[in-house]
């Protein structure tokens, strides 16, 4: 039977949480299908996204959209109303921030999540991991400074999808040798996000728990 609804595919702990939060914030008519870790490499999902990664949206007409920043752009343009229109100044800044976060910051996590893809020996893998953590320190400092200068509440001065992905990145920081207390604006942002009803809904849909003071 053909699908009658657009569906976002997610997995616990992953960047797909940002799209899930966006769906909650704008109340988009998109179902969220949370897969168990590992299902992303099984045939059923590879038939949807041959890259074997989340997020992906499968549309009711069978078309598929992958890449988080493209999915967030589609959500904003299609279901976001005026607040998420892409031709606004906020929309431009949001696209810029999401490109930075998905390519530079998420990209820098490569050696942390899969050091074997970057070096062979244990010592070489350790070296690329340490280099990645140094790079991440710079990225988190930049994001902490930007959030502080934007008045501290929202990354771009008002709520946007950049906050949804920033929250994911701040959660990942806890898995690294970096310390969240070195980035006080990011720590406060995490607590603000975890008090948000849409974030709570999205976490529940992905079988995830809040991590900070609001938990
Ligand atoms: N460039 C992609 C990256 C997607 C990505 O790396 N997703 C991760 C989760 S955060 C994933 O599915 N990893 C599973 C794997 O690589 O096995 C995007 O921005 O959507």
PDB file of C-alpha atoms and ligand atoms in Angstrom:
ATOM      1  CA  UNK A   1       0.000   0.000   0.000  1.00  0.00           C
ATOM      2  CA  UNK A   2       1.492   3.430  -0.874  1.00  0.00           C
ATOM      3  CA  UNK A   3       2.432   5.771   2.000  1.00  0.00           C
ATOM      4  CA  UNK A   4      -0.034   8.540   2.642  1.00  0.00           C
ATOM      5  CA  UNK A   5       2.240  10.646   4.805  1.00  0.00           C
ATOM      6  CA  UNK A   6       5.719  12.170   4.716  1.00  0.00           C
ATOM      7  CA  UNK A   7       8.009  10.384   7.188  1.00  0.00           C
ATOM      8  CA  UNK A   8      11.238  11.506   8.860  1.00  0.00           C
ATOM      9  CA  UNK A   9      13.660   8.699   9.757  1.00  0.00           C
ATOM     10  CA  UNK A  10      15.715   9.167  12.911  1.00  0.00           C
ATOM     11  CA  UNK A  11      17.910   7.180  15.320  1.00  0.00           C
ATOM     12  CA  UNK A  12      18.549   7.912  18.997  1.00  0.00           C
ATOM     13  CA  UNK A  13      21.447  10.281  19.699  1.00  0.00           C
ATOM     14  CA  UNK A  14      21.885  11.440  16.113  1.00  0.00           C
ATOM     15  CA  UNK A  15      21.749  14.763  14.265  1.00  0.00           C
ATOM     16  CA  UNK A  16      18.282  13.783  13.038  1.00  0.00           C
ATOM     17  CA  UNK A  17      17.038  15.124  16.399  1.00  0.00           C
ATOM     18  CA  UNK A  18      17.332  18.643  14.945  1.00  0.00           C
ATOM     19  CA  UNK A  19      14.786  17.850  12.212  1.00  0.00           C
ATOM     20  CA  UNK A  20      12.559  16.134  14.761  1.00  0.00           C
ATOM     21  CA  UNK A  21      12.658  19.273  16.968  1.00  0.00           C
ATOM     22  CA  UNK A  22      11.898  21.460  13.935  1.00  0.00           C
ATOM     23  CA  UNK A  23       8.838  19.320  13.135  1.00  0.00           C
ATOM     24  CA  UNK A  24       7.640  19.751  16.723  1.00  0.00           C
ATOM     25  CA  UNK A  25       8.244  23.515  16.698  1.00  0.00           C
ATOM     26  CA  UNK A  26       6.281  24.186  13.517  1.00  0.00           C
ATOM     27  CA  UNK A  27       3.803  21.333  14.034  1.00  0.00           C
ATOM     28  CA  UNK A  28       4.591  19.977  10.568  1.00  0.00           C
ATOM     29  CA  UNK A  29       2.447  17.051   9.338  1.00  0.00           C
ATOM     30  CA  UNK A  30       5.433  14.706   9.123  1.00  0.00           C
ATOM     31  CA  UNK A  31       5.533  11.336  10.927  1.00  0.00           C
ATOM     32  CA  UNK A  32       8.714  10.468  12.842  1.00  0.00           C
ATOM     33  CA  UNK A  33       9.981   6.902  12.551  1.00  0.00           C
ATOM     34  CA  UNK A  34      12.712   6.253  15.107  1.00  0.00           C
ATOM     35  CA  UNK A  35      14.857   3.294  14.040  1.00  0.00           C
ATOM     36  CA  UNK A  36      16.994   1.187  16.362  1.00  0.00           C
ATOM     37  CA  UNK A  37      20.734   1.740  15.867  1.00  0.00           C
ATOM     38  CA  UNK A  38      21.823  -0.647  13.110  1.00  0.00           C
ATOM     39  CA  UNK A  39      18.591  -0.513  11.146  1.00  0.00           C
ATOM     40  CA  UNK A  40      20.177   2.270   9.068  1.00  0.00           C
ATOM     41  CA  UNK A  41      22.410  -0.355   7.417  1.00  0.00           C
ATOM     42  CA  UNK A  42      19.603  -2.822   6.678  1.00  0.00           C
ATOM     43  CA  UNK A  43      18.100  -3.272   3.220  1.00  0.00           C
ATOM     44  CA  UNK A  44      14.743  -1.720   4.082  1.00  0.00           C
ATOM     45  CA  UNK A  45      16.347   1.609   5.013  1.00  0.00           C
ATOM     46  CA  UNK A  46      19.101   1.449   2.390  1.00  0.00           C
ATOM     47  CA  UNK A  47      16.310   1.296  -0.189  1.00  0.00           C
ATOM     48  CA  UNK A  48      15.181   4.692   1.166  1.00  0.00           C
ATOM     49  CA  UNK A  49      18.614   6.248   1.748  1.00  0.00           C
ATOM     50  CA  UNK A  50      21.475   4.324   0.098  1.00  0.00           C
ATOM     51  CA  UNK A  51      23.947   6.482   2.071  1.00  0.00           C
ATOM     52  CA  UNK A  52      22.855   4.565   5.180  1.00  0.00           C
ATOM     53  CA  UNK A  53      22.611   7.724   7.271  1.00  0.00           C
ATOM     54  CA  UNK A  54      19.926   9.671   9.078  1.00  0.00           C
ATOM     55  CA  UNK A  55      18.071  11.934   8.718  1.00  0.00           C
ATOM     56  CA  UNK A  56      16.014  11.235   5.612  1.00  0.00           C
ATOM     57  CA  UNK A  57      12.469  12.207   4.741  1.00  0.00           C
ATOM     58  CA  UNK A  58      10.470   9.850   2.564  1.00  0.00           C
ATOM     59  CA  UNK A  59       7.597  11.735   0.984  1.00  0.00           C
ATOM     60  CA  UNK A  60       4.189  10.237   0.393  1.00  0.00           C
ATOM     61  CA  UNK A  61       4.889  10.322  -3.371  1.00  0.00           C
ATOM     62  CA  UNK A  62       8.011   8.167  -2.896  1.00  0.00           C
ATOM     63  CA  UNK A  63      10.587  10.954  -3.313  1.00  0.00           C
ATOM     64  CA  UNK A  64      13.331  11.073  -0.654  1.00  0.00           C
ATOM     65  CA  UNK A  65      15.241  14.035   0.776  1.00  0.00           C
ATOM     66  CA  UNK A  66      18.476  13.562   2.732  1.00  0.00           C
ATOM     67  CA  UNK A  67      20.993  15.956   4.363  1.00  0.00           C
ATOM     68  CA  UNK A  68      19.913  17.727   7.507  1.00  0.00           C
ATOM     69  CA  UNK A  69      20.308  21.310   6.274  1.00  0.00           C
ATOM     70  CA  UNK A  70      18.264  20.523   3.134  1.00  0.00           C
ATOM     71  CA  UNK A  71      15.557  18.875   5.249  1.00  0.00           C
ATOM     72  CA  UNK A  72      15.415  21.873   7.604  1.00  0.00           C
ATOM     73  CA  UNK A  73      15.218  24.243   4.618  1.00  0.00           C
ATOM     74  CA  UNK A  74      12.345  22.192   3.160  1.00  0.00           C
ATOM     75  CA  UNK A  75      10.521  22.092   6.500  1.00  0.00           C
ATOM     76  CA  UNK A  76      10.849  25.853   6.946  1.00  0.00           C
ATOM     77  CA  UNK A  77       9.791  26.667   3.391  1.00  0.00           C
ATOM     78  CA  UNK A  78       6.881  24.212   3.265  1.00  0.00           C
ATOM     79  CA  UNK A  79       5.468  24.165   6.767  1.00  0.00           C
ATOM     80  CA  UNK A  80       7.204  26.979   8.646  1.00  0.00           C
ATOM     81  CA  UNK A  81       4.945  29.925   7.833  1.00  0.00           C
ATOM     82  CA  UNK A  82       6.338  33.454   7.867  1.00  0.00           C
ATOM     83  CA  UNK A  83       8.652  32.898  10.819  1.00  0.00           C
ATOM     84  CA  UNK A  84      10.731  30.398   8.874  1.00  0.00           C
ATOM     85  CA  UNK A  85      10.558  31.935   5.396  1.00  0.00           C
ATOM     86  CA  UNK A  86      13.929  31.548   3.709  1.00  0.00           C
ATOM     87  CA  UNK A  87      13.968  34.965   2.079  1.00  0.00           C
ATOM     88  CA  UNK A  88      13.991  36.786   5.404  1.00  0.00           C
ATOM     89  CA  UNK A  89      17.215  38.080   6.941  1.00  0.00           C
ATOM     90  CA  UNK A  90      16.837  35.494   9.689  1.00  0.00           C
ATOM     91  CA  UNK A  91      16.437  32.843   6.976  1.00  0.00           C
ATOM     92  CA  UNK A  92      19.739  33.840   5.397  1.00  0.00           C
ATOM     93  CA  UNK A  93      21.567  33.780   8.718  1.00  0.00           C
ATOM     94  CA  UNK A  94      19.924  30.450   9.541  1.00  0.00           C
ATOM     95  CA  UNK A  95      21.100  28.865   6.275  1.00  0.00           C
ATOM     96  CA  UNK A  96      24.611  30.164   6.958  1.00  0.00           C
ATOM     97  CA  UNK A  97      24.634  28.856  10.540  1.00  0.00           C
ATOM     98  CA  UNK A  98      23.293  25.450   9.508  1.00  0.00           C
ATOM     99  CA  UNK A  99      25.906  25.095   6.770  1.00  0.00           C
ATOM    100  CA  UNK A 100      28.621  25.893   9.303  1.00  0.00           C
ATOM    101  CA  UNK A 101      27.220  23.449  11.844  1.00  0.00           C
ATOM    102  CA  UNK A 102      26.638  20.557   9.436  1.00  0.00           C
ATOM    103  CA  UNK A 103      29.881  20.842   7.472  1.00  0.00           C
ATOM    104  CA  UNK A 104      32.452  22.334   9.830  1.00  0.00           C
ATOM    105  CA  UNK A 105      31.303  21.241  13.269  1.00  0.00           C
ATOM    106  CA  UNK A 106      29.593  17.927  12.491  1.00  0.00           C
ATOM    107  CA  UNK A 107      32.356  17.220   9.966  1.00  0.00           C
ATOM    108  CA  UNK A 108      35.020  17.732  12.636  1.00  0.00           C
ATOM    109  CA  UNK A 109      33.453  14.890  14.646  1.00  0.00           C
ATOM    110  CA  UNK A 110      34.554  12.345  12.014  1.00  0.00           C
ATOM    111  CA  UNK A 111      37.661  11.147  13.907  1.00  0.00           C
ATOM    112  CA  UNK A 112      35.715  11.032  17.195  1.00  0.00           C
ATOM    113  CA  UNK A 113      32.945   8.794  15.828  1.00  0.00           C
ATOM    114  CA  UNK A 114      35.059   6.700  13.413  1.00  0.00           C
ATOM    115  CA  UNK A 115      38.822   7.221  13.886  1.00  0.00           C
ATOM    116  CA  UNK A 116      39.451   4.068  11.811  1.00  0.00           C
ATOM    117  CA  UNK A 117      38.344   6.006   8.717  1.00  0.00           C
ATOM    118  CA  UNK A 118      41.185   8.491   9.214  1.00  0.00           C
ATOM    119  CA  UNK A 119      44.218   6.469  10.399  1.00  0.00           C
ATOM    120  CA  UNK A 120      45.308   2.845  10.816  1.00  0.00           C
ATOM    121  CA  UNK A 121      47.394   2.397  13.974  1.00  0.00           C
ATOM    122  CA  UNK A 122      46.056   3.068  17.469  1.00  0.00           C
ATOM    123  CA  UNK A 123      48.584   5.851  18.009  1.00  0.00           C
ATOM    124  CA  UNK A 124      47.770   7.528  14.687  1.00  0.00           C
ATOM    125  CA  UNK A 125      44.047   7.261  15.474  1.00  0.00           C
ATOM    126  CA  UNK A 126      44.701   8.872  18.851  1.00  0.00           C
ATOM    127  CA  UNK A 127      46.576  11.679  17.121  1.00  0.00           C
ATOM    128  CA  UNK A 128      43.757  12.451  14.672  1.00  0.00           C
ATOM    129  CA  UNK A 129      41.262  12.350  17.538  1.00  0.00           C
ATOM    130  CA  UNK A 130      43.287  14.867  19.542  1.00  0.00           C
ATOM    131  CA  UNK A 131      43.547  17.091  16.447  1.00  0.00           C
ATOM    132  CA  UNK A 132      39.755  16.837  16.015  1.00  0.00           C
ATOM    133  CA  UNK A 133      39.192  17.844  19.662  1.00  0.00           C
ATOM    134  CA  UNK A 134      41.451  20.890  19.194  1.00  0.00           C
ATOM    135  CA  UNK A 135      39.430  21.844  16.138  1.00  0.00           C
ATOM    136  CA  UNK A 136      36.170  21.333  18.032  1.00  0.00           C
ATOM    137  CA  UNK A 137      37.413  23.564  20.893  1.00  0.00           C
ATOM    138  CA  UNK A 138      37.713  26.386  18.345  1.00  0.00           C
ATOM    139  CA  UNK A 139      34.269  25.688  16.885  1.00  0.00           C
ATOM    140  CA  UNK A 140      32.539  25.566  20.281  1.00  0.00           C
ATOM    141  CA  UNK A 141      34.284  28.775  21.358  1.00  0.00           C
ATOM    142  CA  UNK A 142      33.059  30.482  18.177  1.00  0.00           C
ATOM    143  CA  UNK A 143      29.489  29.270  18.776  1.00  0.00           C
ATOM    144  CA  UNK A 144      29.635  30.229  22.476  1.00  0.00           C
ATOM    145  CA  UNK A 145      30.849  33.732  21.553  1.00  0.00           C
ATOM    146  CA  UNK A 146      28.187  34.100  18.860  1.00  0.00           C
ATOM    147  CA  UNK A 147      25.432  33.038  21.236  1.00  0.00           C
ATOM    148  CA  UNK A 148      26.689  35.491  23.888  1.00  0.00           C
ATOM    149  CA  UNK A 149      26.826  38.353  21.395  1.00  0.00           C
ATOM    150  CA  UNK A 150      23.325  37.499  20.108  1.00  0.00           C
ATOM    151  CA  UNK A 151      22.111  38.262  23.703  1.00  0.00           C
ATOM    152  CA  UNK A 152      22.454  34.695  24.913  1.00  0.00           C
ATOM    153  CA  UNK A 153      18.936  33.306  24.446  1.00  0.00           C
ATOM    154  CA  UNK A 154      18.928  32.112  20.835  1.00  0.00           C
ATOM    155  CA  UNK A 155      21.849  31.565  18.473  1.00  0.00           C
ATOM    156  CA  UNK A 156      20.659  34.104  15.900  1.00  0.00           C
ATOM    157  CA  UNK A 157      19.004  36.487  18.364  1.00  0.00           C
ATOM    158  CA  UNK A 158      15.600  34.876  17.820  1.00  0.00           C
ATOM    159  CA  UNK A 159      14.507  31.244  17.762  1.00  0.00           C
ATOM    160  CA  UNK A 160      15.479  29.368  14.594  1.00  0.00           C
ATOM    161  CA  UNK A 161      16.353  25.863  13.429  1.00  0.00           C
ATOM    162  CA  UNK A 162      20.009  26.729  14.165  1.00  0.00           C
ATOM    163  CA  UNK A 163      19.075  26.318  17.842  1.00  0.00           C
ATOM    164  CA  UNK A 164      17.798  22.808  17.169  1.00  0.00           C
ATOM    165  CA  UNK A 165      21.096  21.678  15.672  1.00  0.00           C
ATOM    166  CA  UNK A 166      23.169  23.624  18.197  1.00  0.00           C
ATOM    167  CA  UNK A 167      21.413  21.603  20.908  1.00  0.00           C
ATOM    168  CA  UNK A 168      22.483  18.335  19.239  1.00  0.00           C
ATOM    169  CA  UNK A 169      26.076  19.567  18.996  1.00  0.00           C
ATOM    170  CA  UNK A 170      26.095  20.592  22.659  1.00  0.00           C
ATOM    171  CA  UNK A 171      24.848  17.121  23.629  1.00  0.00           C
ATOM    172  CA  UNK A 172      27.714  15.541  21.666  1.00  0.00           C
ATOM    173  CA  UNK A 173      30.282  17.689  23.467  1.00  0.00           C
ATOM    174  CA  UNK A 174      29.666  15.581  26.588  1.00  0.00           C
ATOM    175  CA  UNK A 175      31.086  12.519  24.774  1.00  0.00           C
ATOM    176  CA  UNK A 176      34.425  14.249  24.160  1.00  0.00           C
ATOM    177  CA  UNK A 177      37.230  15.422  26.470  1.00  0.00           C
ATOM    178  CA  UNK A 178      35.855  18.984  26.111  1.00  0.00           C
ATOM    179  CA  UNK A 179      34.105  20.495  29.146  1.00  0.00           C
ATOM    180  CA  UNK A 180      30.739  22.219  28.822  1.00  0.00           C
ATOM    181  CA  UNK A 181      31.532  24.589  31.716  1.00  0.00           C
ATOM    182  CA  UNK A 182      34.162  26.200  29.420  1.00  0.00           C
ATOM    183  CA  UNK A 183      31.231  27.376  27.260  1.00  0.00           C
ATOM    184  CA  UNK A 184      28.715  28.969  29.669  1.00  0.00           C
ATOM    185  CA  UNK A 185      26.421  30.392  26.980  1.00  0.00           C
ATOM    186  CA  UNK A 186      26.129  26.926  25.411  1.00  0.00           C
ATOM    187  CA  UNK A 187      25.390  25.359  28.811  1.00  0.00           C
ATOM    188  CA  UNK A 188      22.592  27.884  29.418  1.00  0.00           C
ATOM    189  CA  UNK A 189      21.268  27.287  25.887  1.00  0.00           C
ATOM    190  CA  UNK A 190      21.091  23.531  26.545  1.00  0.00           C
ATOM    191  CA  UNK A 191      19.072  24.094  29.716  1.00  0.00           C
ATOM    192  CA  UNK A 192      16.754  26.521  27.903  1.00  0.00           C
ATOM    193  CA  UNK A 193      16.225  23.999  25.107  1.00  0.00           C
ATOM    194  CA  UNK A 194      15.481  21.191  27.555  1.00  0.00           C
ATOM    195  CA  UNK A 195      12.766  23.295  29.187  1.00  0.00           C
ATOM    196  CA  UNK A 196      11.088  23.719  25.758  1.00  0.00           C
ATOM    197  CA  UNK A 197       7.940  21.662  25.120  1.00  0.00           C
ATOM    198  CA  UNK A 198       8.855  20.885  21.483  1.00  0.00           C
ATOM    199  CA  UNK A 199      12.304  19.650  22.479  1.00  0.00           C
ATOM    200  CA  UNK A 200      10.729  17.406  25.144  1.00  0.00           C
ATOM    201  CA  UNK A 201       8.343  15.985  22.532  1.00  0.00           C
ATOM    202  CA  UNK A 202      11.187  15.351  20.077  1.00  0.00           C
ATOM    203  CA  UNK A 203      13.404  13.706  22.713  1.00  0.00           C
ATOM    204  CA  UNK A 204      10.540  11.392  23.661  1.00  0.00           C
ATOM    205  CA  UNK A 205       9.961  10.449  20.008  1.00  0.00           C
ATOM    206  CA  UNK A 206      13.642   9.479  19.732  1.00  0.00           C
ATOM    207  CA  UNK A 207      13.836   7.562  23.047  1.00  0.00           C
ATOM    208  CA  UNK A 208      16.255  10.157  24.419  1.00  0.00           C
ATOM    209  CA  UNK A 209      16.553  11.868  27.787  1.00  0.00           C
ATOM    210  CA  UNK A 210      17.461  15.481  28.577  1.00  0.00           C
ATOM    211  CA  UNK A 211      21.029  15.876  29.861  1.00  0.00           C
ATOM    212  CA  UNK A 212      21.157  19.115  31.842  1.00  0.00           C
ATOM    213  CA  UNK A 213      19.633  20.959  34.762  1.00  0.00           C
ATOM    214  CA  UNK A 214      16.109  20.733  33.386  1.00  0.00           C
ATOM    215  CA  UNK A 215      16.174  16.911  33.483  1.00  0.00           C
TER     216      UNK A 215
HETATM  217  N1  LIG B   1      25.823  15.122   5.870  1.00  0.00           N
HETATM  218  C1  LIG B   1      24.787  14.378   6.530  1.00  0.00           C
HETATM  219  C2  LIG B   1      25.414  13.584   7.676  1.00  0.00           C
HETATM  220  C3  LIG B   1      24.449  12.613   8.262  1.00  0.00           C
HETATM  221  C4  LIG B   1      25.127  11.752   9.306  1.00  0.00           C
HETATM  222  O1  LIG B   1      26.366  11.653   9.389  1.00  0.00           O
HETATM  223  N2  LIG B   1      24.303  11.083  10.113  1.00  0.00           N
HETATM  224  C5  LIG B   1      24.830  10.210  11.115  1.00  0.00           C
HETATM  225  C6  LIG B   1      24.107  10.438  12.427  1.00  0.00           C
HETATM  226  S1  LIG B   1      24.455  12.036  13.119  1.00  0.00           S
HETATM  227  C7  LIG B   1      24.594   8.769  10.728  1.00  0.00           C
HETATM  228  O2  LIG B   1      23.569   8.436  10.189  1.00  0.00           O
HETATM  229  N3  LIG B   1      25.549   7.931  11.052  1.00  0.00           N
HETATM  230  C8  LIG B   1      25.428   6.522  10.867  1.00  0.00           C
HETATM  231  C9  LIG B   1      26.588   5.947  10.151  1.00  0.00           C
HETATM  232  O3  LIG B   1      27.362   6.694   9.523  1.00  0.00           O
HETATM  233  O4  LIG B   1      26.722   4.720  10.242  1.00  0.00           O
HETATM  234  C10 LIG B   1      23.707  15.328   7.049  1.00  0.00           C
HETATM  235  O5  LIG B   1      24.007  16.500   7.361  1.00  0.00           O
HETATM  236  O6  LIG B   1      22.532  14.913   7.099  1.00  0.00           O
END
